[in-house]
Structure formats: C-alpha cells, structure tokens
XYZ file of C-alpha atoms in Angstrom:
627
model
C -0.126 47.896 40.426
C 2.729 46.725 42.649
C 3.109 43.572 40.549
C 3.140 45.633 37.380
C 5.812 47.911 38.838
C 7.993 44.942 39.841
C 7.572 43.404 36.406
C 8.625 46.664 34.814
C 11.720 46.798 37.040
C 12.692 43.255 36.043
C 12.274 44.119 32.376
C 14.323 47.255 32.817
C 17.109 45.364 34.592
C 17.155 42.731 31.850
C 17.255 45.441 29.259
C 20.146 47.018 31.111
C 22.017 43.703 31.172
C 21.359 43.196 27.474
C 22.539 46.714 26.816
C 25.771 46.019 28.701
C 26.256 42.819 26.721
C 25.559 44.639 23.486
C 27.977 47.428 24.340
C 30.646 44.906 25.383
C 30.161 42.919 22.179
C 30.171 46.074 20.095
C 33.334 47.204 21.862
C 34.950 43.857 21.096
C 33.814 44.078 17.506
C 35.147 47.572 17.196
C 38.459 46.449 18.681
C 38.627 43.599 16.194
C 37.743 45.935 13.354
C 40.213 48.645 14.220
C 42.972 46.336 15.397
C 43.095 43.089 13.475
C 40.517 43.524 10.728
C 43.150 45.042 8.463
C 45.465 42.109 9.240
C 42.683 39.687 8.325
C 42.191 41.544 5.061
C 45.942 41.356 4.475
C 46.115 37.588 5.011
C 43.015 36.974 2.887
C 44.604 38.947 0.075
C 47.774 36.852 0.303
C 45.805 33.602 0.279
C 43.613 34.652 -2.645
C 46.396 36.116 -4.781
C 48.770 33.135 -4.603
C 48.479 29.649 -6.032
C 48.911 27.077 -3.263
C 49.315 23.693 -5.016
C 50.425 21.970 -1.800
C 47.532 23.457 0.230
C 49.954 24.576 2.902
C 48.151 27.818 3.716
C 44.701 26.980 2.346
C 44.129 24.342 5.025
C 45.296 26.655 7.815
C 44.086 30.104 6.771
C 40.368 29.279 6.869
C 39.119 32.518 8.519
C 36.312 30.567 10.229
C 34.989 31.581 13.663
C 37.436 34.447 13.949
C 38.228 35.643 17.437
C 40.791 38.030 18.784
C 44.220 36.523 18.069
C 42.947 33.473 16.181
C 44.925 34.383 13.058
C 48.103 34.195 15.139
C 47.840 30.406 15.064
C 47.896 30.254 11.265
C 50.803 28.562 9.527
C 53.649 31.025 8.978
C 52.008 33.918 10.863
C 53.750 35.564 13.815
C 52.040 38.141 16.000
C 52.881 40.849 18.487
C 51.655 40.698 22.076
C 48.674 42.780 20.885
C 47.779 40.030 18.371
C 48.840 42.123 15.393
C 50.632 40.413 12.501
C 54.353 41.118 12.790
C 55.711 38.352 10.566
C 54.610 36.347 7.507
C 57.041 33.459 6.938
C 55.959 31.238 4.041
C 59.291 29.812 2.902
C 59.478 26.634 0.783
C 55.726 26.143 0.375
C 55.569 25.838 -3.419
C 53.577 29.073 -3.731
C 53.133 30.638 -7.178
C 52.035 34.059 -8.354
C 52.980 37.716 -8.189
C 54.139 39.656 -5.166
C 50.981 40.080 -3.001
C 50.161 43.776 -2.876
C 47.575 43.118 -0.150
C 50.491 43.102 2.320
C 49.903 46.839 2.581
C 47.078 46.063 5.044
C 49.517 44.389 7.458
C 50.549 47.770 8.803
C 52.782 46.392 11.593
C 54.537 43.758 9.455
C 58.296 43.760 10.027
C 59.265 40.266 8.789
C 58.407 38.906 5.343
C 59.908 35.619 4.124
C 58.620 34.281 0.789
C 61.852 32.467 -0.115
C 62.038 29.075 -1.794
C 58.771 29.393 -3.714
C 57.924 29.983 -7.375
C 57.004 33.647 -7.233
C 57.226 35.418 -10.573
C 56.925 38.919 -11.949
C 58.734 41.927 -10.553
C 59.175 43.480 -7.133
C 56.568 46.298 -6.900
C 58.065 49.721 -7.648
C 56.233 51.109 -4.591
C 57.579 48.433 -2.246
C 58.338 51.047 0.426
C 54.647 52.004 0.572
C 53.508 48.371 0.757
C 56.019 47.466 3.481
C 56.846 50.751 5.234
C 58.028 49.134 8.492
C 59.719 45.984 7.151
C 62.972 44.991 8.864
C 63.614 41.539 7.356
C 62.782 40.892 3.684
C 63.715 37.526 2.126
C 62.566 36.922 -1.464
C 65.377 34.534 -2.420
C 65.041 31.364 -4.496
C 62.089 32.451 -6.614
C 61.618 33.437 -10.269
C 61.374 37.192 -9.746
C 62.526 39.302 -12.679
C 62.887 42.949 -13.624
C 64.857 45.561 -11.714
C 65.258 46.099 -8.002
C 63.054 49.174 -7.347
C 64.874 52.284 -6.224
C 62.048 52.935 -3.727
C 63.465 50.106 -1.628
C 65.930 52.706 -0.441
C 63.009 54.276 1.429
C 62.485 51.153 3.582
C 64.526 52.833 6.289
C 64.013 50.067 8.878
C 65.539 47.294 6.758
C 68.071 45.166 8.615
C 68.156 42.148 6.277
C 67.587 42.126 2.503
C 68.047 38.786 0.704
C 67.290 38.564 -3.018
C 69.470 35.579 -4.021
C 68.657 33.136 -6.808
C 66.168 35.050 -8.912
C 66.314 36.585 -12.400
C 66.633 40.204 -11.348
C 68.352 42.383 -13.942
C 69.642 45.915 -14.431
C 71.638 47.819 -11.858
C 71.393 47.672 -8.089
C 69.858 51.024 -7.055
C 72.395 53.326 -5.447
C 69.560 54.440 -3.135
C 70.086 51.246 -1.130
C 73.262 52.765 0.279
C 70.968 55.117 2.220
C 69.663 52.217 4.329
C 71.541 53.084 7.491
C 70.284 50.097 9.502
C 71.012 47.458 6.848
C 73.357 44.742 8.106
C 72.836 41.783 5.745
C 72.513 42.209 1.981
C 72.928 39.665 -0.805
C 71.839 39.461 -4.453
C 73.910 36.463 -5.586
C 72.862 34.418 -8.616
C 70.901 36.997 -10.594
C 71.452 38.901 -13.864
C 72.571 42.207 -12.357
C 75.237 44.512 -13.756
C 76.884 47.862 -13.141
C 78.420 49.397 -9.995
C 77.268 48.165 -6.594
C 76.080 50.607 -3.900
C 78.585 51.966 -1.421
C 77.309 50.435 1.809
C 79.233 52.408 4.417
C 77.395 50.748 7.330
C 77.824 47.117 6.293
C 81.262 45.980 7.374
C 80.695 42.277 6.669
C 79.650 42.519 3.004
C 81.894 40.432 0.738
C 82.071 39.355 -2.917
C 79.917 36.323 -2.136
C 76.948 38.691 -1.769
C 77.239 39.471 -5.487
C 78.515 36.192 -6.949
C 77.114 34.919 -10.275
C 75.892 38.180 -11.749
C 76.767 39.250 -15.267
C 78.774 42.399 -14.690
C 78.822 43.887 -11.201
C 81.789 45.947 -10.100
C 82.924 48.298 -7.362
C 82.766 47.885 -3.596
C 84.364 44.548 -2.614
C 84.482 43.556 -6.306
C 86.875 44.637 -9.018
C 87.225 48.314 -9.814
C 84.665 49.534 -12.352
C 86.551 50.121 -15.562
C 85.266 51.844 -18.666
C 84.672 49.161 -21.250
C 85.896 49.484 -24.839
C 84.749 47.504 -27.836
C 88.232 46.133 -28.387
C 88.900 45.005 -24.804
C 88.268 41.542 -23.480
C 89.172 39.411 -20.461
C 90.456 35.858 -20.378
C 91.411 33.492 -17.608
C 95.007 32.577 -16.844
C 94.795 29.281 -18.639
C 93.075 30.770 -21.660
C 95.711 33.496 -21.661
C 98.437 30.913 -21.677
C 96.869 29.227 -24.682
C 96.480 32.559 -26.469
C 100.076 33.469 -25.756
C 101.338 30.132 -26.946
C 99.324 30.197 -30.167
C 100.245 33.814 -30.904
C 103.897 33.080 -30.193
C 103.881 30.053 -32.484
C 102.110 31.977 -35.203
C 104.447 34.969 -34.881
C 107.479 32.737 -34.921
C 106.234 30.964 -38.035
C 105.413 34.226 -39.794
C 108.785 35.721 -38.867
C 110.680 32.643 -40.023
C 108.724 32.494 -43.257
C 109.183 36.189 -43.864
C 112.904 35.991 -43.198
C 113.278 32.948 -45.474
C 111.418 34.621 -48.299
C 113.409 37.806 -47.805
C 116.504 35.793 -48.583
C 114.991 33.784 -51.442
C 112.825 36.319 -53.230
C 110.068 38.852 -52.735
C 107.503 37.054 -54.895
C 107.025 34.113 -52.527
C 107.105 36.424 -49.537
C 104.181 38.401 -50.887
C 102.177 35.247 -51.363
C 102.614 34.160 -47.757
C 102.231 37.415 -45.835
C 98.879 39.230 -45.688
C 99.030 42.086 -48.190
C 96.396 44.374 -46.653
C 94.498 45.218 -43.471
C 91.492 43.072 -44.401
C 93.605 39.940 -44.760
C 95.443 40.689 -41.519
C 92.136 41.167 -39.644
C 90.812 37.897 -41.055
C 93.977 36.124 -39.956
C 93.683 37.472 -36.421
C 90.008 36.461 -36.284
C 90.919 32.950 -37.350
C 93.548 32.775 -34.602
C 91.004 33.921 -31.986
C 88.541 31.260 -33.151
C 91.207 28.564 -32.911
C 92.172 29.736 -29.432
C 88.524 29.622 -28.321
C 88.159 26.085 -29.681
C 91.309 24.955 -27.870
C 90.081 26.541 -24.612
C 86.697 24.838 -24.872
C 88.338 21.505 -25.630
C 90.523 21.874 -22.539
C 87.493 22.509 -20.326
C 85.474 19.658 -21.817
C 88.441 17.323 -21.501
C 88.841 18.212 -17.823
C 85.145 17.642 -17.195
C 85.248 14.237 -18.904
C 88.103 13.218 -16.641
C 86.007 14.150 -13.621
C 82.648 12.664 -14.645
C 81.707 10.525 -17.670
C 79.669 12.324 -20.308
C 76.597 10.456 -21.553
C 74.522 10.950 -24.674
C 70.975 12.242 -24.699
C 69.924 9.268 -26.827
C 71.284 6.851 -24.202
C 69.415 8.532 -21.338
C 66.250 8.886 -23.392
C 66.275 5.170 -24.118
C 66.921 4.357 -20.446
C 63.794 6.275 -19.398
C 61.539 5.205 -22.318
C 61.824 8.693 -23.792
C 61.314 10.255 -20.349
C 57.972 8.558 -19.870
C 55.868 9.851 -16.985
C 55.630 6.310 -15.610
C 59.345 6.511 -14.788
C 59.088 9.741 -12.796
C 60.246 9.241 -9.202
C 60.410 12.844 -8.064
C 59.794 16.456 -8.974
C 61.995 19.222 -7.662
C 62.286 22.941 -8.161
C 65.001 22.648 -10.806
C 64.003 19.470 -12.578
C 62.263 16.114 -12.889
C 63.835 12.912 -11.560
C 63.414 9.689 -13.532
C 64.337 6.105 -12.861
C 66.174 4.632 -15.829
C 67.986 1.411 -16.624
C 71.166 1.931 -18.644
C 72.901 -0.544 -20.931
C 74.719 -2.148 -17.969
C 71.353 -3.283 -16.617
C 71.589 -1.221 -13.423
C 68.961 1.311 -12.319
C 69.996 4.963 -12.192
C 68.348 8.190 -11.080
C 68.354 10.703 -13.937
C 67.611 14.348 -13.185
C 66.379 16.284 -16.217
C 66.684 19.997 -15.502
C 63.954 22.345 -16.607
C 64.709 24.291 -19.771
C 65.840 27.487 -18.086
C 69.022 29.470 -18.571
C 68.927 30.456 -14.902
C 69.474 26.820 -13.895
C 72.913 26.717 -15.496
C 74.592 27.678 -12.228
C 72.860 24.848 -10.336
C 73.949 22.403 -13.026
C 77.540 23.605 -12.794
C 77.535 23.635 -8.965
C 76.337 20.035 -8.854
C 79.057 18.987 -11.291
C 81.818 20.843 -9.489
C 80.829 19.564 -6.054
C 79.903 15.946 -6.754
C 82.608 15.533 -9.387
C 85.163 15.790 -6.579
C 83.297 14.160 -3.699
C 83.498 10.412 -3.181
C 82.126 9.402 0.201
C 79.677 6.861 1.547
C 77.330 9.585 2.797
C 77.357 11.676 -0.382
C 75.107 10.661 -3.276
C 77.325 9.384 -6.147
C 77.189 11.376 -9.402
C 77.876 8.875 -12.189
C 77.526 11.002 -15.315
C 76.079 14.034 -17.033
C 74.673 15.104 -20.367
C 74.657 18.505 -22.028
C 73.221 18.488 -25.541
C 71.360 21.283 -27.275
C 69.142 22.809 -24.557
C 69.112 19.652 -22.428
C 71.004 19.361 -19.138
C 70.869 16.036 -17.268
C 72.638 14.585 -14.234
C 72.918 10.853 -13.624
C 73.160 9.481 -10.080
C 73.270 6.100 -8.462
C 69.705 4.982 -7.782
C 69.005 5.132 -4.031
C 66.251 2.624 -3.387
C 64.615 3.897 -0.172
C 63.782 7.396 -1.363
C 64.286 10.470 0.796
C 64.092 11.045 4.522
C 61.166 13.458 4.192
C 58.874 10.751 2.802
C 59.756 8.414 5.659
C 59.217 10.970 8.406
C 56.064 12.473 6.937
C 54.397 9.523 5.238
C 50.656 9.738 4.688
C 48.495 7.942 7.214
C 47.940 4.323 6.341
C 51.318 3.899 4.673
C 53.586 1.433 6.378
C 56.583 3.729 6.832
C 57.962 3.881 10.347
C 61.560 4.646 11.238
C 62.696 2.881 14.382
C 64.835 4.863 16.800
C 68.137 3.014 16.089
C 67.687 3.828 12.382
C 67.137 7.491 13.230
C 70.401 7.452 15.171
C 72.116 5.836 12.182
C 70.727 8.490 9.835
C 71.764 11.363 12.119
C 75.249 9.925 12.502
C 75.624 9.365 8.740
C 74.544 12.919 7.906
C 76.996 14.297 10.469
C 79.773 12.125 9.021
C 79.012 13.406 5.530
C 79.053 17.016 6.737
C 82.448 16.471 8.374
C 83.748 15.262 5.027
C 82.315 18.322 3.279
C 83.483 20.899 5.816
C 86.836 19.549 6.992
C 88.307 17.541 4.117
C 91.817 18.784 3.527
C 91.955 19.682 -0.150
C 88.380 20.508 -1.156
C 85.684 21.966 1.060
C 81.990 22.387 0.443
C 79.071 23.950 2.307
C 75.683 22.628 1.249
C 73.472 25.601 2.295
C 70.196 23.754 1.605
C 70.295 20.782 3.950
C 66.818 19.394 4.639
C 65.008 16.049 4.860
C 64.207 16.250 1.133
C 67.917 16.333 0.315
C 68.740 13.214 2.362
C 68.400 9.945 0.419
C 68.321 6.531 2.101
C 69.791 3.399 0.541
C 68.615 -0.176 1.114
C 70.431 -0.241 4.472
C 69.104 3.206 5.466
C 72.550 4.735 5.109
C 71.924 8.449 4.397
C 73.266 10.125 1.262
C 73.418 13.928 1.106
C 72.176 15.177 -2.280
C 71.035 18.374 -4.072
C 74.260 20.374 -4.243
C 72.882 22.954 -6.705
C 73.202 25.796 -4.189
C 76.492 24.728 -2.603
C 79.662 26.796 -2.298
C 83.137 25.356 -2.713
C 86.611 26.425 -1.623
C 90.035 24.794 -1.637
C 90.754 25.810 1.950
C 89.800 28.475 4.434
C 91.049 31.916 3.532
C 91.963 31.101 -0.068
C 90.979 32.608 -3.398
C 88.889 30.326 -5.586
C 86.821 30.614 -8.748
C 83.059 30.485 -9.018
C 81.376 28.747 -11.993
C 81.609 31.969 -14.044
C 85.349 32.195 -13.511
C 85.160 35.123 -11.071
C 87.754 35.243 -8.316
C 86.131 34.952 -4.902
C 87.907 35.287 -1.577
C 86.437 33.631 1.482
C 88.090 34.505 4.739
C 88.097 32.036 7.605
C 85.513 33.948 9.650
C 83.063 34.299 6.761
C 83.546 30.688 5.693
C 83.066 29.273 9.178
C 80.364 31.551 10.615
C 78.593 32.645 7.465
C 78.384 29.304 5.670
C 79.536 26.269 7.656
C 77.423 27.190 10.660
C 74.389 27.548 8.363
C 74.758 23.816 7.631
C 75.033 23.194 11.383
C 71.768 25.087 11.969
C 70.012 23.074 9.248
C 71.361 19.876 10.809
C 69.738 20.951 14.081
C 66.387 21.252 12.273
C 66.919 17.749 10.861
C 67.497 16.396 14.373
C 64.219 17.971 15.486
C 62.423 16.318 12.556
C 63.898 12.947 13.557
C 62.690 13.436 17.135
C 59.324 15.111 16.584
C 58.335 13.640 13.223
C 56.933 16.968 12.018
C 57.911 19.191 9.114
C 60.237 22.116 9.749
C 57.407 24.607 9.179
C 55.322 22.889 11.865
C 58.283 22.851 14.245
C 58.692 26.605 13.782
C 54.994 27.056 14.474
C 55.391 25.252 17.816
C 57.967 27.846 18.794
C 55.890 30.734 17.442
C 52.822 29.617 19.357
C 54.835 29.630 22.551
C 55.826 33.262 21.880
C 59.502 32.451 21.532
C 62.170 31.231 19.152
C 63.299 27.653 18.587
C 66.094 27.885 21.141
C 63.753 29.100 23.883
C 61.172 26.485 22.969
C 63.684 23.617 23.098
C 65.052 24.944 26.388
C 61.513 24.732 27.741
C 61.115 21.138 26.474
C 64.366 20.162 28.170
C 62.889 21.266 31.505
C 59.351 19.935 30.997
C 58.999 16.211 30.356
C 55.211 16.621 30.052
C 55.461 19.058 27.125
C 58.234 16.966 25.571
C 55.976 13.903 25.501
C 53.309 16.000 23.806
C 55.486 16.808 20.796
C 57.795 13.844 20.128
C 56.890 11.299 17.462
C 54.179 8.966 18.785
C 56.013 5.897 17.466
C 58.892 6.627 19.877
C 56.859 7.003 23.071
C 57.134 4.289 25.696
C 59.922 2.417 23.901
C 62.668 3.112 26.422
C 64.478 5.715 24.331
C 63.612 8.706 26.487
C 67.160 9.394 27.721
C 68.603 9.257 24.212
C 65.813 11.446 22.820
C 66.568 13.970 25.535
C 70.296 13.942 24.679
C 69.680 14.287 20.935
C 67.318 17.180 21.666
C 70.086 18.813 23.687
C 72.436 18.441 20.693
C 69.818 20.078 18.445
C 69.639 22.904 20.982
C 73.366 23.612 20.531
C 73.011 23.588 16.729
C 70.203 26.160 16.735
C 71.909 28.838 18.822
C 71.154 32.308 17.481
C 74.820 33.272 17.226
C 76.760 31.071 14.762
C 79.903 31.244 16.907
C 78.020 29.390 19.675
C 77.171 26.425 17.451
C 79.432 23.342 17.436
C 81.482 22.169 14.465
C 80.278 19.181 12.479
C 83.288 17.205 13.684
C 82.205 17.808 17.300
C 78.653 16.790 16.365
C 79.781 13.569 14.744
C 81.976 12.567 17.680
C 79.046 13.192 20.058
C 76.414 11.312 18.047
C 78.802 8.442 17.346
C 78.571 7.513 21.028
C 74.885 6.645 20.464
C 75.829 4.664 17.367
C 78.272 2.528 19.286
C 75.427 1.391 21.554
C 73.591 -0.013 18.528
C 76.772 -1.349 16.882
C 76.400 1.177 14.060
C 80.084 2.148 13.883
C 83.197 0.352 12.760
C 86.828 1.303 12.395
C 86.325 1.872 8.681
C 83.495 4.321 9.335
C 85.237 6.485 11.908
C 86.949 9.451 10.323
C 90.704 9.377 10.719
C 92.255 12.593 11.922
C 94.754 12.465 9.042
C 91.829 12.989 6.671
C 90.524 16.029 8.528
C 91.777 19.536 7.943
C 92.058 22.177 10.629
C 91.534 25.871 10.023
C 95.288 26.359 9.578
C 95.782 23.562 7.053
C 97.092 24.789 3.708
C 96.149 22.440 0.873
C 96.473 23.350 -2.795
C 93.957 22.426 -5.466
C 93.082 23.845 -8.854
C 89.404 24.756 -9.106
C 87.669 23.340 -12.194
C 86.151 25.752 -14.682
C 83.010 24.831 -16.535
C 81.028 27.206 -18.679
C-alpha cells in the first residue's frame, strides 16, 4: 500500500510537471499567436502575392521552425524590441506584381520601402486602412499607374512620402495638405496635372519635387492660370524664331501691299488673302514652318553634342539585336555588344518601348553629352527612329563592379586590395568632376556597384545617368528635359542632392570592404538593432566583429590598417545628417593618399584646383533642350 501511494505521488508530480510545461508552451503559443502571428500572415501574403525572379525574399522568408522573433532576421524586415514588424524594406529586388494588400496584417508597420522594383497597378484607394500607422512610404521607381488616392490624406502619421518615377496620373489630392507631420514629399517624373496641394508645414518643398509632370501648377510652381483654346506657351528661343518669321512675313506682306497699292488693285488682290479662311490657312502654315525650324534647331544642337546613328547601322552591328549579343539587362533596357563599321566593339543600350522612359533617355543624353572624363563612361552616339531609342557607349571590357564583388562561387573573380583602392579613388575623382566642375554640374542620384563599369585596367567608369539632375551652377535657374524652369538653391543642391551621392559612395566603400550586397549590409545593421552609422562605429571599436564581416579574401594580407581607415571614411559618408557628410573633393583628397602608396596617382590624374568650382563660382552655360 505504501509503495502504491508513493508511486501515485510520483505520477502526480510528473503530471504536475507536464501540466506546467503544457501551460508554459500554450502560453508561448498564445503569445506568438496574438503578437506575431498576424505579422507572419502579413509577410506570407507579401511573399505569395509578389513575383520574386531573383529569389531575394523566397530564400530568406521560409517560415520554417518559427520561433519568437525569428522573422526579424528575414531580409528587409525590421522589428521593434517586442519582435513586431516595424519596417519592410524591399528596395531594388526586382519584385513584380500589385501592391500587397496583406500588409494590413502588419498592424505596427511604420516603414514601407518598395522602391526600385517593377510593381504595377494602382495604389489601393483604401491605403489609409491598409497602412494606418505608416510614417515612411517609398514607392518610387516602379510602374504604378492610376491616381494617388485621396485616402492617403488620412495617413496622419506620414513623415515621408516618395512616389517618384512612376506613371501616376490625374491630380494630386488636396487632402494631402492635411498631413500635418509630413516633411518630405516628392512626385517627380509622373503624369500628374492640376494644382498642387498647399503644404503649409513643409518649408523645404521645391519645384524639384514636381519636376517632369505634364501640367502641375501652384505652390512653388507657376501660378495656375485658366487655359484657353487659343493660348500656347513657347520657349525663349522658339519665341525668337516665331518673332523673326512673323516679322519677315509681315514686312513682306506690307511691302507687297504697298507696292501693289501704287501699281494697281488687281495684283494686290491676288497677293493678299481675300477672306478669313485664307488668312487662317496662312497663319497655320506660318506656325508649321516655325515648328519645323524649332525642331531643326534642337536636332542640330543635339548632333553637335553627340553623333546620331541609324537604326539600320546598330541593327547590323548586333546581328539584328540577337540574344547571343546581350551583355546585360537593366530596368530601362537591354544592353548589347555590337561591332560597328570601324571594327571596334561598342555597348548598345536598347531602351524598352515605353513612353515613360523618354525622360531617362533625355537625361542620359544631356548629362553624358557634356561630360568627358576618364571616370565617366563615354557616350559615343544615339539613335531615335520610330519608337526605338538607343544609346551607344564605348565598350568597357571588364563589366561592372557588382559582378566582381558578388561573383558566384567557383568563378575566378577576386579583386585584390590595391585594385579596390584604385576603384574607390577613381569613383571619387569622377564624383568630384560631376559635383564641382565649373560650368556644368551633375548629381547622379543612383550610384551603386551596378552603375560602375571597369575597363581593362580596372579604371572605374560611372554610368547610368538616367536619373541624374543637372545644373549650370549652384543657385541658378536651369531647364529640365521638358523645358520647365527649375531653381536649385545652394542648400538644396548641396544637402538634398550632392550629399545623396556621398551617402551612396559610402555604401560602395562598404561593399568594397565587406564584399556583400548593400541589402545584406543593411541587414547586418538591422540585426544589431541599430543603423549603419551605429553599426560601423561598433566595428571601429571591435576588431573581432570587424574580422567577422570583411571580405575573406582580404583577411591576413596585411591590409588591416588601410581597411580600418577606409571604413572610417565610409562612416563619415553615412552620417544621418547630410551637413555632416564630407564633400567629394575632401573624399578624393583623403583616398588619394592610399593611392600614392600603390603608385596609382600621377600629376595628370590629380584634379587641378583651376578646374574645380567653389560654391560661389558663377559660370554661365546654356542648357540644351531636347524633346
């Protein structure tokens, strides 16, 4: 009986332990269900609703062996301290599909960045219900169409709204002016029209936020006038041509009329229009002639800048654009290798047949037509026939920096440290030329390892200027590709644009040091519950962690001190406040010291101060107009 009692006690104690375990497990399950289960559902919906041709999220978002906080390690996912999803950042991943409505399950989401993909369709009309707490929304550089929903004015927490480079149409909802917290807003390069909202709380908004839209007015733009069927606008040069032609015609008519008045009325009646119909036809003919002259002037100017090539010539050079000659595929077009009649290889970019790509085509022409520098890819010609738009560059034999830094395993592509220094120095030199050249300045705005080409000597060439912005000098009015007058003040130009290139250069330096893609580098910082600046600051104080992240091919080669110094330079480039970042001229002068150690500089390579403009330099240039 005693033994039976003891046995029963043991069984009861075990049952009690099991009950505790069960309750603890159930509690954990309930916590997971009530806390992160909705986030898991949200992420699954995103993964399932989007095409992922590059398998960027498919290989990371596996949802296997889920534990509390495990989703926080997924690519592009940022979490709160309670392991709730606070940010989904999937920029430049080649994703396709409609806006994922499953985001509604990420109830604590405040940051959404889907920029640089191939998203299509419209922004959901109930966007404020899907993202009620969103603070940062970046949908730029996609193929979104339709109107901006007025319900976006109900996203009361919005601080940043970026909708650049899409195909959005209609008017910008006036309800957006009710976003009291909004500080950054831009809808450049769309198909929008009508009056812009009156943003009383945004003091930094400027015309650049609206550039390249069909008919926006108000706010920092021109006053909204009532349009009449008989009114039209022309540029100064076109106006000059019109005036000259009209003057010549009027003078001729007056002289003829006066002559015939003296000689006889019969001849006069034959020369002068006798009724309103004839007079209208005459005026129409004059307008057509003026338009032809204006177009000829623009084409003539373009030919002087860059040679125009025929479609037949480029088709023959690429064997009728045969797939065997494809050397690259980008967002705006296909790149072919072709041999022209001179026997030299060229890189020929054939833009996709899309009206929305016209601005990229024009930007590339305007920028590279003026830029001649050893670290800028040479544009040798262009073609515009029927619906075809092609750009012809010098063939750069070693491909792009991205392929060298992120080559597939087994491929014999290793960049030695001195070459990485040479590449960093060359990019910095090219940026100095873009940012500080006296009479024509350019900001790239899309600097990345894919846009850096390497020639046979591994000299870097900056390419892909489709999203660049140009100005004759700081604080000067210039014209965009549509002929609109744009004013860029020195503070906006320097902090808003130039320092964006500096930030991107900092990311490039990290890629050269770590050998990982920018998305992976950001994940390192996210996993350490900080931003890039904090993460790099930690690496600079922890040699152990630094060795864990730098490119394996650089370890134990005696470059540690230089790697540390280049990491420190990247740290200055990535400062959160643009005013704290160095200029590209300061960057070049710093990195050039490393180059001198490896005999990578010469007197001809060092930029002469006479070629560099300061912020107060006043240099005149006439901006080209291409339509």
